[in-house]
PDB file of C-alpha atoms in Angstrom:
ATOM      1  CA  UNK A   1       0.023   0.209  -0.238  1.00  0.00           C
ATOM      2  CA  UNK A   2       2.551   2.091   0.703  1.00  0.00           C
ATOM      3  CA  UNK A   3       3.536   2.640  -3.652  1.00  0.00           C
ATOM      4  CA  UNK A   4      -0.234   3.730  -4.126  1.00  0.00           C
ATOM      5  CA  UNK A   5       0.278   7.462  -2.632  1.00  0.00           C
ATOM      6  CA  UNK A   6       3.649   7.759  -3.806  1.00  0.00           C
ATOM      7  CA  UNK A   7       1.953   9.076  -7.630  1.00  0.00           C
ATOM      8  CA  UNK A   8      -0.589  11.294  -6.495  1.00  0.00           C
ATOM      9  CA  UNK A   9      -0.556  14.436  -8.349  1.00  0.00           C
ATOM     10  CA  UNK A  10       2.086  13.027 -10.798  1.00  0.00           C
ATOM     11  CA  UNK A  11      -0.596  13.661 -13.931  1.00  0.00           C
ATOM     12  CA  UNK A  12      -1.692  17.196 -12.239  1.00  0.00           C
ATOM     13  CA  UNK A  13       2.450  18.390 -12.903  1.00  0.00           C
ATOM     14  CA  UNK A  14       2.587  17.411 -16.103  1.00  0.00           C
ATOM     15  CA  UNK A  15      -0.522  18.661 -17.771  1.00  0.00           C
ATOM     16  CA  UNK A  16       0.770  21.785 -16.285  1.00  0.00           C
ATOM     17  CA  UNK A  17       3.965  21.215 -17.095  1.00  0.00           C
ATOM     18  CA  UNK A  18       2.855  20.917 -20.544  1.00  0.00           C
ATOM     19  CA  UNK A  19       0.350  23.747 -20.613  1.00  0.00           C
ATOM     20  CA  UNK A  20       3.211  26.495 -19.672  1.00  0.00           C
ATOM     21  CA  UNK A  21       5.066  24.701 -22.569  1.00  0.00           C
ATOM     22  CA  UNK A  22       2.367  25.156 -25.516  1.00  0.00           C
ATOM     23  CA  UNK A  23       1.879  28.907 -23.951  1.00  0.00           C
ATOM     24  CA  UNK A  24       5.169  29.954 -24.414  1.00  0.00           C
ATOM     25  CA  UNK A  25       5.414  28.132 -27.733  1.00  0.00           C
ATOM     26  CA  UNK A  26       3.284  30.643 -28.884  1.00  0.00           C
ATOM     27  CA  UNK A  27       4.081  33.499 -27.497  1.00  0.00           C
ATOM     28  CA  UNK A  28       7.287  32.681 -29.023  1.00  0.00           C
ATOM     29  CA  UNK A  29       5.933  31.904 -32.422  1.00  0.00           C
ATOM     30  CA  UNK A  30       3.763  35.527 -32.189  1.00  0.00           C
ATOM     31  CA  UNK A  31       6.787  37.581 -31.432  1.00  0.00           C
ATOM     32  CA  UNK A  32       8.277  35.736 -34.251  1.00  0.00           C
ATOM     33  CA  UNK A  33       5.609  36.015 -36.737  1.00  0.00           C
ATOM     34  CA  UNK A  34       5.398  39.590 -35.212  1.00  0.00           C
ATOM     35  CA  UNK A  35       9.434  40.488 -36.119  1.00  0.00           C
ATOM     36  CA  UNK A  36       9.161  38.519 -39.531  1.00  0.00           C
ATOM     37  CA  UNK A  37       6.218  41.144 -40.321  1.00  0.00           C
ATOM     38  CA  UNK A  38       7.621  44.591 -39.307  1.00  0.00           C
ATOM     39  CA  UNK A  39      11.169  43.084 -41.123  1.00  0.00           C
ATOM     40  CA  UNK A  40       9.009  42.163 -44.760  1.00  0.00           C
ATOM     41  CA  UNK A  41       6.232  44.474 -44.693  1.00  0.00           C
ATOM     42  CA  UNK A  42       7.604  46.473 -47.085  1.00  0.00           C
ATOM     43  CA  UNK A  43       9.940  44.322 -48.910  1.00  0.00           C
ATOM     44  CA  UNK A  44       8.118  44.405 -52.468  1.00  0.00           C
ATOM     45  CA  UNK A  45       8.404  48.000 -52.223  1.00  0.00           C
ATOM     46  CA  UNK A  46      11.677  48.632 -51.038  1.00  0.00           C
ATOM     47  CA  UNK A  47      12.895  45.340 -53.816  1.00  0.00           C
ATOM     48  CA  UNK A  48      11.314  47.553 -56.635  1.00  0.00           C
ATOM     49  CA  UNK A  49      13.171  50.886 -55.841  1.00  0.00           C
ATOM     50  CA  UNK A  50      16.623  49.071 -55.471  1.00  0.00           C
ATOM     51  CA  UNK A  51      15.893  47.517 -59.620  1.00  0.00           C
ATOM     52  CA  UNK A  52      14.754  51.362 -60.590  1.00  0.00           C
ATOM     53  CA  UNK A  53      18.016  52.471 -58.693  1.00  0.00           C
ATOM     54  CA  UNK A  54      20.237  49.486 -61.060  1.00  0.00           C
ATOM     55  CA  UNK A  55      18.449  50.317 -63.925  1.00  0.00           C
ATOM     56  CA  UNK A  56      19.302  53.921 -63.922  1.00  0.00           C
ATOM     57  CA  UNK A  57      23.148  52.323 -62.934  1.00  0.00           C
ATOM     58  CA  UNK A  58      23.106  50.794 -66.293  1.00  0.00           C
ATOM     59  CA  UNK A  59      21.530  53.960 -67.692  1.00  0.00           C
ATOM     60  CA  UNK A  60      18.386  52.484 -68.699  1.00  0.00           C
ATOM     61  CA  UNK A  61      16.179  54.852 -68.905  1.00  0.00           C
ATOM     62  CA  UNK A  62      13.850  53.133 -70.836  1.00  0.00           C
ATOM     63  CA  UNK A  63      12.890  50.390 -68.503  1.00  0.00           C
ATOM     64  CA  UNK A  64      13.641  52.904 -65.518  1.00  0.00           C
ATOM     65  CA  UNK A  65      11.250  55.127 -66.761  1.00  0.00           C
ATOM     66  CA  UNK A  66       8.662  52.056 -67.051  1.00  0.00           C
ATOM     67  CA  UNK A  67       8.581  51.521 -63.339  1.00  0.00           C
ATOM     68  CA  UNK A  68       7.002  54.777 -62.762  1.00  0.00           C
ATOM     69  CA  UNK A  69       3.611  53.047 -64.901  1.00  0.00           C
ATOM     70  CA  UNK A  70       5.546  54.971 -67.993  1.00  0.00           C
ATOM     71  CA  UNK A  71       5.616  53.442 -71.307  1.00  0.00           C
ATOM     72  CA  UNK A  72       6.872  54.386 -75.356  1.00  0.00           C
ATOM     73  CA  UNK A  73       2.957  53.238 -75.866  1.00  0.00           C
ATOM     74  CA  UNK A  74       1.064  55.123 -73.342  1.00  0.00           C
ATOM     75  CA  UNK A  75       3.932  58.027 -71.807  1.00  0.00           C
ATOM     76  CA  UNK A  76       2.458  59.745 -69.104  1.00  0.00           C
ATOM     77  CA  UNK A  77       1.123  63.142 -69.808  1.00  0.00           C
ATOM     78  CA  UNK A  78       2.631  64.585 -66.964  1.00  0.00           C
ATOM     79  CA  UNK A  79       5.688  62.994 -66.600  1.00  0.00           C
ATOM     80  CA  UNK A  80       7.272  63.137 -69.879  1.00  0.00           C
ATOM     81  CA  UNK A  81      10.538  60.883 -70.848  1.00  0.00           C
ATOM     82  CA  UNK A  82      12.288  64.438 -71.233  1.00  0.00           C
ATOM     83  CA  UNK A  83      11.470  65.332 -68.226  1.00  0.00           C
ATOM     84  CA  UNK A  84      12.427  61.922 -66.561  1.00  0.00           C
ATOM     85  CA  UNK A  85      15.740  62.038 -67.715  1.00  0.00           C
ATOM     86  CA  UNK A  86      15.877  65.684 -66.736  1.00  0.00           C
ATOM     87  CA  UNK A  87      15.504  64.329 -62.841  1.00  0.00           C
ATOM     88  CA  UNK A  88      17.088  61.029 -63.519  1.00  0.00           C
ATOM     89  CA  UNK A  89      19.044  61.065 -66.244  1.00  0.00           C
ATOM     90  CA  UNK A  90      23.350  61.839 -66.828  1.00  0.00           C
ATOM     91  CA  UNK A  91      23.310  65.758 -66.414  1.00  0.00           C
ATOM     92  CA  UNK A  92      21.001  65.400 -63.656  1.00  0.00           C
ATOM     93  CA  UNK A  93      21.255  65.815 -60.044  1.00  0.00           C
ATOM     94  CA  UNK A  94      20.948  62.692 -59.248  1.00  0.00           C
ATOM     95  CA  UNK A  95      23.360  61.718 -61.657  1.00  0.00           C
ATOM     96  CA  UNK A  96      25.326  59.296 -59.452  1.00  0.00           C
ATOM     97  CA  UNK A  97      23.438  56.782 -58.470  1.00  0.00           C
ATOM     98  CA  UNK A  98      25.645  54.794 -57.058  1.00  0.00           C
ATOM     99  CA  UNK A  99      26.318  57.131 -53.935  1.00  0.00           C
ATOM    100  CA  UNK A 100      22.186  56.786 -52.913  1.00  0.00           C
ATOM    101  CA  UNK A 101      21.161  55.256 -50.192  1.00  0.00           C
ATOM    102  CA  UNK A 102      17.584  54.216 -48.472  1.00  0.00           C
ATOM    103  CA  UNK A 103      17.586  56.420 -45.376  1.00  0.00           C
ATOM    104  CA  UNK A 104      14.424  55.514 -43.861  1.00  0.00           C
ATOM    105  CA  UNK A 105      10.601  53.697 -45.322  1.00  0.00           C
ATOM    106  CA  UNK A 106       7.186  54.561 -43.923  1.00  0.00           C
ATOM    107  CA  UNK A 107       4.742  52.055 -44.648  1.00  0.00           C
ATOM    108  CA  UNK A 108       1.532  53.615 -45.586  1.00  0.00           C
ATOM    109  CA  UNK A 109      -2.078  52.101 -46.334  1.00  0.00           C
ATOM    110  CA  UNK A 110      -1.484  52.783 -49.772  1.00  0.00           C
ATOM    111  CA  UNK A 111       2.066  52.100 -50.636  1.00  0.00           C
ATOM    112  CA  UNK A 112       5.576  52.802 -49.036  1.00  0.00           C
ATOM    113  CA  UNK A 113       8.038  56.793 -49.019  1.00  0.00           C
ATOM    114  CA  UNK A 114      11.504  55.954 -49.040  1.00  0.00           C
ATOM    115  CA  UNK A 115      13.230  58.839 -48.338  1.00  0.00           C
ATOM    116  CA  UNK A 116      16.486  58.715 -49.979  1.00  0.00           C
ATOM    117  CA  UNK A 117      19.689  60.762 -49.665  1.00  0.00           C
ATOM    118  CA  UNK A 118      22.274  61.440 -52.411  1.00  0.00           C
ATOM    119  CA  UNK A 119      25.365  62.685 -51.084  1.00  0.00           C
ATOM    120  CA  UNK A 120      25.165  65.127 -48.905  1.00  0.00           C
ATOM    121  CA  UNK A 121      21.896  66.853 -51.039  1.00  0.00           C
ATOM    122  CA  UNK A 122      18.517  67.214 -49.199  1.00  0.00           C
ATOM    123  CA  UNK A 123      16.498  63.900 -49.301  1.00  0.00           C
ATOM    124  CA  UNK A 124      14.512  63.018 -51.615  1.00  0.00           C
ATOM    125  CA  UNK A 125      11.447  61.002 -51.002  1.00  0.00           C
ATOM    126  CA  UNK A 126      10.079  58.296 -53.338  1.00  0.00           C
ATOM    127  CA  UNK A 127       6.230  56.793 -53.127  1.00  0.00           C
ATOM    128  CA  UNK A 128       6.450  53.176 -54.743  1.00  0.00           C
ATOM    129  CA  UNK A 129       2.339  52.258 -54.945  1.00  0.00           C
ATOM    130  CA  UNK A 130       1.709  48.619 -53.066  1.00  0.00           C
ATOM    131  CA  UNK A 131      -0.984  47.960 -55.467  1.00  0.00           C
ATOM    132  CA  UNK A 132       0.719  47.699 -59.049  1.00  0.00           C
ATOM    133  CA  UNK A 133       4.427  48.753 -57.707  1.00  0.00           C
ATOM    134  CA  UNK A 134       4.679  51.887 -59.617  1.00  0.00           C
ATOM    135  CA  UNK A 135       7.571  54.767 -58.549  1.00  0.00           C
ATOM    136  CA  UNK A 136       6.516  57.891 -58.233  1.00  0.00           C
ATOM    137  CA  UNK A 137       7.525  61.253 -56.185  1.00  0.00           C
ATOM    138  CA  UNK A 138       6.004  61.127 -52.936  1.00  0.00           C
ATOM    139  CA  UNK A 139       4.018  64.458 -52.152  1.00  0.00           C
ATOM    140  CA  UNK A 140       4.881  64.272 -48.519  1.00  0.00           C
ATOM    141  CA  UNK A 141       7.569  62.885 -46.702  1.00  0.00           C
ATOM    142  CA  UNK A 142       4.985  61.474 -44.068  1.00  0.00           C
ATOM    143  CA  UNK A 143       1.963  59.109 -45.065  1.00  0.00           C
ATOM    144  CA  UNK A 144      -1.075  61.027 -43.724  1.00  0.00           C
ATOM    145  CA  UNK A 145       0.024  64.786 -43.356  1.00  0.00           C
ATOM    146  CA  UNK A 146      -2.162  67.304 -41.201  1.00  0.00           C
ATOM    147  CA  UNK A 147      -2.990  69.834 -43.881  1.00  0.00           C
ATOM    148  CA  UNK A 148      -4.003  73.331 -42.980  1.00  0.00           C
ATOM    149  CA  UNK A 149      -7.357  73.928 -43.749  1.00  0.00           C
ATOM    150  CA  UNK A 150      -7.946  77.440 -46.325  1.00  0.00           C
ATOM    151  CA  UNK A 151      -8.820  80.197 -45.134  1.00  0.00           C
ATOM    152  CA  UNK A 152      -7.307  80.042 -41.883  1.00  0.00           C
TER     153      UNK A 152
END
């Protein structure tokens, strides 16, 4: 009869240990998932911007212009190839593409704002649309600026 009560409560201890391990594993998986999400949520858009700069380095201006959603078949009305070359071509302020550095990325609802530094000049802000990954100049350096009301 002495061995009868020796294992009393052992099953309960095993069950509590399993529950603790399951909760710990869930917390670790949640933390890893959040870390991966925040690391890679803007990956495709940043990769598109890097492809744009690679095309500029290779001086493939037609392909770089196409990343803006502008092609020879359907050119952009307000951003012609001539204007694009003024901004990004060999005679522009951005001609030394190798000196560029992506300083900051801001994920917004409809796209990503990339802060690009070219040497010691003022930073430029590019917008990469999430839906079609077309590039453009960001109208503001932040996602949702608070604009002053008219007449105030």
